[in-house]
Amino acid sequence: MSEALRIFIGWDSREPIAYEVAKATALKNSSIPLDIQPIKLDDLVAKGLYSRDIDPLASTEFTYSRFFTPHLAGYEGWALFCDCDFLFFGDLADLRNYQDPSKAVLCAKHDYQPKDGVKMDGKVQTSYPRKNWSSFMFFNSAHPSTRQLTPELINSQTGAYLHRMQWAADDEIGDLPIEWNWLEGWNEKPAKGLPKAVHFTSGGPWFKDWQDVDYGDEWRTEALKIDPAFKPI
């Protein structure tokens, strides 16, 4: 049996069902073992790892804690971080085909420029270079540039420095296909088949005002398997 792929999913207390669906669909479609863990901000705070001040522009509890992924992986091997608002159709074993020891991190390099000023449950929709690159990061945890992501650096550096991946040289940021971080409401639906991972980046079907979205029915089907009493908030 192959070694389990380590996956860390951002967890937010306002939308726990989103995490559960992302986890369940990742496991459902995987041909290899997956070691999936939530990144919970309160846990990092309790362990004395996270000490950033509250950022009023942070749209989730994992806005900054995502960068603890290499630390939580012991700065060894490859580890994936993704936001909780994902629905998986693809086999995550596929990511291993893109592993490159010269790269510090792999991601889908969107040129995403949101039109709306508000997303999710009324949170401000900010726009910045490399937006959404950090929503799905496949870390080469032992790479020298990735090893710079210590708790001290994460707690002290700016959001721009972290999310724009300025901790790595440009040629150390490798490419993943867009289908692994397919942005609902932005990317075009494939002519046939399904994206490997749908990202409800502006808001998902767990919010009552975000019901009419692509692949919303598929997400709701999975949510009701987990919680038959599920109702959008």
CSV table of C-alpha atoms in Angstrom, one decimal:
chain,number,residue,atom,x,y,z
A,1,MET,CA,0.0,0.0,0.0
A,2,SER,CA,1.4,3.4,-0.9
A,3,GLU,CA,2.1,6.0,1.8
A,4,ALA,CA,-0.8,8.2,2.7
A,5,LEU,CA,-1.0,11.6,1.2
A,6,ARG,CA,-1.1,14.2,3.9
A,7,ILE,CA,-3.9,16.8,3.5
A,8,PHE,CA,-4.7,19.7,5.7
A,9,ILE,CA,-8.1,21.4,5.2
A,10,GLY,CA,-8.9,24.8,6.5
A,11,TRP,CA,-11.7,24.6,9.1
A,12,ASP,CA,-14.0,27.5,10.0
A,13,SER,CA,-16.5,27.4,12.9
A,14,ARG,CA,-19.1,29.1,10.7
A,15,GLU,CA,-19.1,26.4,8.1
A,16,PRO,CA,-18.1,23.0,9.5
A,17,ILE,CA,-20.3,21.1,6.9
A,18,ALA,CA,-18.0,22.6,4.2
A,19,TYR,CA,-15.0,20.9,5.7
A,20,GLU,CA,-16.9,17.6,6.1
A,21,VAL,CA,-17.9,17.6,2.4
A,22,ALA,CA,-14.4,18.4,1.2
A,23,LYS,CA,-13.0,15.6,3.3
A,24,ALA,CA,-15.7,13.0,2.4
A,25,THR,CA,-15.4,13.7,-1.4
A,26,ALA,CA,-11.6,13.6,-1.3
A,27,LEU,CA,-11.7,10.2,0.4
A,28,LYS,CA,-14.5,8.9,-1.9
A,29,ASN,CA,-12.5,9.6,-5.1
A,30,SER,CA,-9.0,8.7,-3.9
A,31,SER,CA,-7.2,5.6,-5.1
A,32,ILE,CA,-4.5,6.0,-2.4
A,33,PRO,CA,-4.8,6.4,1.4
A,34,LEU,CA,-5.3,10.0,2.6
A,35,ASP,CA,-4.3,11.4,6.0
A,36,ILE,CA,-6.8,14.3,6.3
A,37,GLN,CA,-6.6,16.8,9.2
A,38,PRO,CA,-8.4,20.1,9.8
A,39,ILE,CA,-6.4,23.2,10.5
A,40,LYS,CA,-8.2,24.7,13.5
A,41,LEU,CA,-7.1,28.1,14.6
A,42,ASP,CA,-8.1,27.6,18.2
A,43,ASP,CA,-5.9,24.5,18.3
A,44,LEU,CA,-2.9,26.5,17.0
A,45,VAL,CA,-3.5,29.2,19.5
A,46,ALA,CA,-3.8,26.7,22.4
A,47,LYS,CA,-0.5,25.2,21.4
A,48,GLY,CA,1.2,28.7,21.4
A,49,LEU,CA,1.9,28.5,17.7
A,50,TYR,CA,-0.4,31.2,16.5
A,51,SER,CA,-0.3,34.7,17.9
A,52,ARG,CA,-1.3,37.1,15.1
A,53,ASP,CA,-3.6,40.0,15.9
A,54,ILE,CA,-7.2,39.7,14.5
A,55,ASP,CA,-7.3,40.9,10.9
A,56,PRO,CA,-10.6,42.6,10.0
A,57,LEU,CA,-10.1,41.7,6.3
A,58,ALA,CA,-9.6,38.0,7.0
A,59,SER,CA,-12.5,36.2,5.5
A,60,THR,CA,-12.0,32.8,7.2
A,61,GLU,CA,-10.4,31.5,10.4
A,62,PHE,CA,-7.6,29.9,8.2
A,63,THR,CA,-6.6,33.0,6.3
A,64,TYR,CA,-3.2,32.8,7.8
A,65,SER,CA,-3.1,29.4,9.6
A,66,ARG,CA,-3.0,27.6,6.2
A,67,PHE,CA,0.7,28.5,6.1
A,68,PHE,CA,1.3,26.2,9.1
A,69,THR,CA,0.9,23.2,6.7
A,70,PRO,CA,4.7,22.5,6.3
A,71,HIS,CA,5.2,22.9,10.0
A,72,LEU,CA,2.4,20.5,10.8
A,73,ALA,CA,3.9,18.1,8.3
A,74,GLY,CA,7.2,18.2,10.2
A,75,TYR,CA,8.9,19.9,7.2
A,76,GLU,CA,9.1,16.5,5.5
A,77,GLY,CA,7.6,15.2,2.3
A,78,TRP,CA,4.7,16.6,0.3
A,79,ALA,CA,1.6,17.9,2.0
A,80,LEU,CA,-1.5,19.6,0.5
A,81,PHE,CA,-3.5,22.5,1.9
A,82,CYS,CA,-6.9,23.4,0.6
A,83,ASP,CA,-9.7,25.7,1.7
A,84,CYS,CA,-12.8,24.0,3.1
A,85,ASP,CA,-15.0,25.2,0.3
A,86,PHE,CA,-14.0,22.5,-2.1
A,87,LEU,CA,-15.9,19.6,-3.7
A,88,PHE,CA,-13.7,16.9,-5.1
A,89,PHE,CA,-14.4,14.8,-8.2
A,90,GLY,CA,-10.8,13.9,-9.0
A,91,ASP,CA,-8.4,11.4,-7.6
A,92,LEU,CA,-5.8,13.3,-5.4
A,93,ALA,CA,-3.3,10.6,-6.2
A,94,ASP,CA,-2.9,12.5,-9.5
A,95,LEU,CA,-1.1,15.3,-7.7
A,96,ARG,CA,1.9,13.1,-7.2
A,97,ASN,CA,2.5,13.2,-11.0
A,98,TYR,CA,3.5,16.9,-10.5
A,99,GLN,CA,5.9,16.6,-7.7
A,100,ASP,CA,9.2,18.3,-8.5
A,101,PRO,CA,12.0,18.5,-5.9
A,102,SER,CA,13.1,21.9,-7.4
A,103,LYS,CA,9.7,23.5,-6.5
A,104,ALA,CA,8.8,24.8,-3.0
A,105,VAL,CA,5.1,24.7,-3.7
A,106,LEU,CA,2.7,23.8,-6.5
A,107,CYS,CA,-0.6,25.7,-7.2
A,108,ALA,CA,-3.1,26.6,-10.0
A,109,LYS,CA,-2.0,30.0,-11.2
A,110,HIS,CA,-5.2,31.9,-11.7
A,111,ASP,CA,-5.5,35.4,-12.9
A,112,TYR,CA,-8.6,35.9,-10.7
A,113,GLN,CA,-10.1,39.4,-10.5
A,114,PRO,CA,-13.4,39.2,-8.7
A,115,LYS,CA,-16.1,41.5,-9.9
A,116,ASP,CA,-18.2,41.6,-6.6
A,117,GLY,CA,-17.1,43.4,-3.5
A,118,VAL,CA,-18.7,41.0,-1.2
A,119,LYS,CA,-18.5,37.2,-0.8
A,120,MET,CA,-19.8,34.4,1.3
A,121,ASP,CA,-21.7,35.6,4.4
A,122,GLY,CA,-21.1,39.3,3.8
A,123,LYS,CA,-17.3,39.2,4.0
A,124,VAL,CA,-15.4,41.8,2.0
A,125,GLN,CA,-14.0,40.4,-1.3
A,126,THR,CA,-10.5,41.7,-1.7
A,127,SER,CA,-8.5,41.7,-4.9
A,128,TYR,CA,-4.7,41.2,-5.0
A,129,PRO,CA,-2.0,39.6,-7.2
A,130,ARG,CA,-2.0,35.8,-7.2
A,131,LYS,CA,-5.4,35.7,-5.6
A,132,ASN,CA,-6.6,32.2,-4.9
A,133,TRP,CA,-3.1,30.7,-5.6
A,134,SER,CA,-2.9,30.0,-1.8
A,135,SER,CA,-6.3,28.3,-1.6
A,136,PHE,CA,-4.9,25.0,-2.9
A,137,MET,CA,-1.1,24.6,-2.2
A,138,PHE,CA,0.8,21.4,-2.6
A,139,PHE,CA,3.9,22.0,-0.4
A,140,ASN,CA,7.3,20.4,-0.8
A,141,SER,CA,7.7,20.7,2.9
A,142,ALA,CA,11.4,20.0,3.0
A,143,HIS,CA,12.4,22.6,0.4
A,144,PRO,CA,14.6,25.3,1.9
A,145,SER,CA,12.2,28.1,0.9
A,146,THR,CA,9.2,26.2,2.3
A,147,ARG,CA,11.1,25.6,5.6
A,148,GLN,CA,11.2,29.4,6.0
A,149,LEU,CA,7.4,29.2,6.9
A,150,THR,CA,8.1,28.9,10.6
A,151,PRO,CA,5.5,30.0,13.2
A,152,GLU,CA,7.6,33.1,13.9
A,153,LEU,CA,7.5,34.2,10.2
A,154,ILE,CA,3.8,33.4,9.8
A,155,ASN,CA,2.9,35.4,12.9
A,156,SER,CA,5.0,38.4,11.9
A,157,GLN,CA,4.8,38.7,8.1
A,158,THR,CA,2.2,40.6,6.1
A,159,GLY,CA,-0.7,38.9,4.4
A,160,ALA,CA,0.7,40.0,1.0
A,161,TYR,CA,4.0,38.4,1.7
A,162,LEU,CA,2.4,35.1,2.7
A,163,HIS,CA,-0.4,34.8,0.1
A,164,ARG,CA,1.7,36.1,-2.8
A,165,MET,CA,4.2,33.4,-1.9
A,166,GLN,CA,7.0,35.9,-1.6
A,167,TRP,CA,8.7,33.4,0.7
A,168,ALA,CA,9.6,31.4,-2.5
A,169,ALA,CA,11.4,32.5,-5.7
A,170,ASP,CA,9.1,32.8,-8.7
A,171,ASP,CA,10.8,29.8,-10.4
A,172,GLU,CA,10.2,27.7,-7.2
A,173,ILE,CA,6.4,28.0,-7.6
A,174,GLY,CA,5.3,25.2,-9.8
A,175,ASP,CA,2.1,24.8,-11.8
A,176,LEU,CA,-1.0,22.6,-11.2
A,177,PRO,CA,-3.8,22.4,-13.8
A,178,ILE,CA,-6.7,24.8,-13.2
A,179,GLU,CA,-9.0,21.8,-13.0
A,180,TRP,CA,-7.5,21.1,-9.5
A,181,ASN,CA,-8.7,24.5,-8.3
A,182,TRP,CA,-11.7,25.3,-10.6
A,183,LEU,CA,-13.3,28.5,-9.4
A,184,GLU,CA,-17.0,28.4,-9.5
A,185,GLY,CA,-18.4,31.5,-11.1
A,186,TRP,CA,-15.1,32.3,-12.8
A,187,ASN,CA,-13.7,29.4,-14.8
A,188,GLU,CA,-15.7,28.0,-17.7
A,189,LYS,CA,-17.4,24.6,-17.2
A,190,PRO,CA,-15.5,21.9,-19.1
A,191,ALA,CA,-17.1,20.8,-22.4
A,192,LYS,CA,-17.4,17.3,-21.0
A,193,GLY,CA,-16.6,15.6,-17.7
A,194,LEU,CA,-16.1,17.4,-14.4
A,195,PRO,CA,-13.4,19.6,-12.8
A,196,LYS,CA,-11.2,17.6,-10.5
A,197,ALA,CA,-11.9,20.0,-7.7
A,198,VAL,CA,-14.6,22.7,-7.6
A,199,HIS,CA,-13.8,25.7,-5.4
A,200,PHE,CA,-16.8,27.7,-4.2
A,201,THR,CA,-14.6,30.7,-3.7
A,202,SER,CA,-17.4,33.4,-3.6
A,203,GLY,CA,-19.8,31.3,-1.5
A,204,GLY,CA,-21.2,27.8,-1.5
A,205,PRO,CA,-24.5,26.0,-1.1
A,206,TRP,CA,-24.1,25.9,2.7
A,207,PHE,CA,-25.2,29.6,2.6
A,208,LYS,CA,-28.8,30.2,1.8
A,209,ASP,CA,-27.9,33.1,-0.6
A,210,TRP,CA,-25.6,30.9,-2.6
A,211,GLN,CA,-27.9,28.1,-3.8
A,212,ASP,CA,-27.9,28.6,-7.6
A,213,VAL,CA,-24.3,27.8,-8.3
A,214,ASP,CA,-22.6,25.3,-10.6
A,215,TYR,CA,-22.3,21.9,-9.0
A,216,GLY,CA,-24.5,23.0,-6.1
A,217,ASP,CA,-26.7,20.0,-6.5
A,218,GLU,CA,-23.7,17.6,-6.3
A,219,TRP,CA,-22.5,19.4,-3.1
A,220,ARG,CA,-25.9,19.2,-1.5
A,221,THR,CA,-26.2,15.5,-2.2
A,222,GLU,CA,-22.9,14.9,-0.4
A,223,ALA,CA,-23.9,17.2,2.5
A,224,LEU,CA,-27.1,15.3,3.1
A,225,LYS,CA,-25.3,12.0,3.2
A,226,ILE,CA,-23.2,13.5,6.1
A,227,ASP,CA,-26.1,15.3,7.8
A,228,PRO,CA,-29.6,14.4,6.6
A,229,ALA,CA,-30.9,17.4,8.6
A,230,PHE,CA,-28.6,19.9,6.8
A,231,LYS,CA,-30.1,23.3,6.2
A,232,PRO,CA,-28.2,26.2,4.6
A,233,ILE,CA,-27.3,29.1,7.0
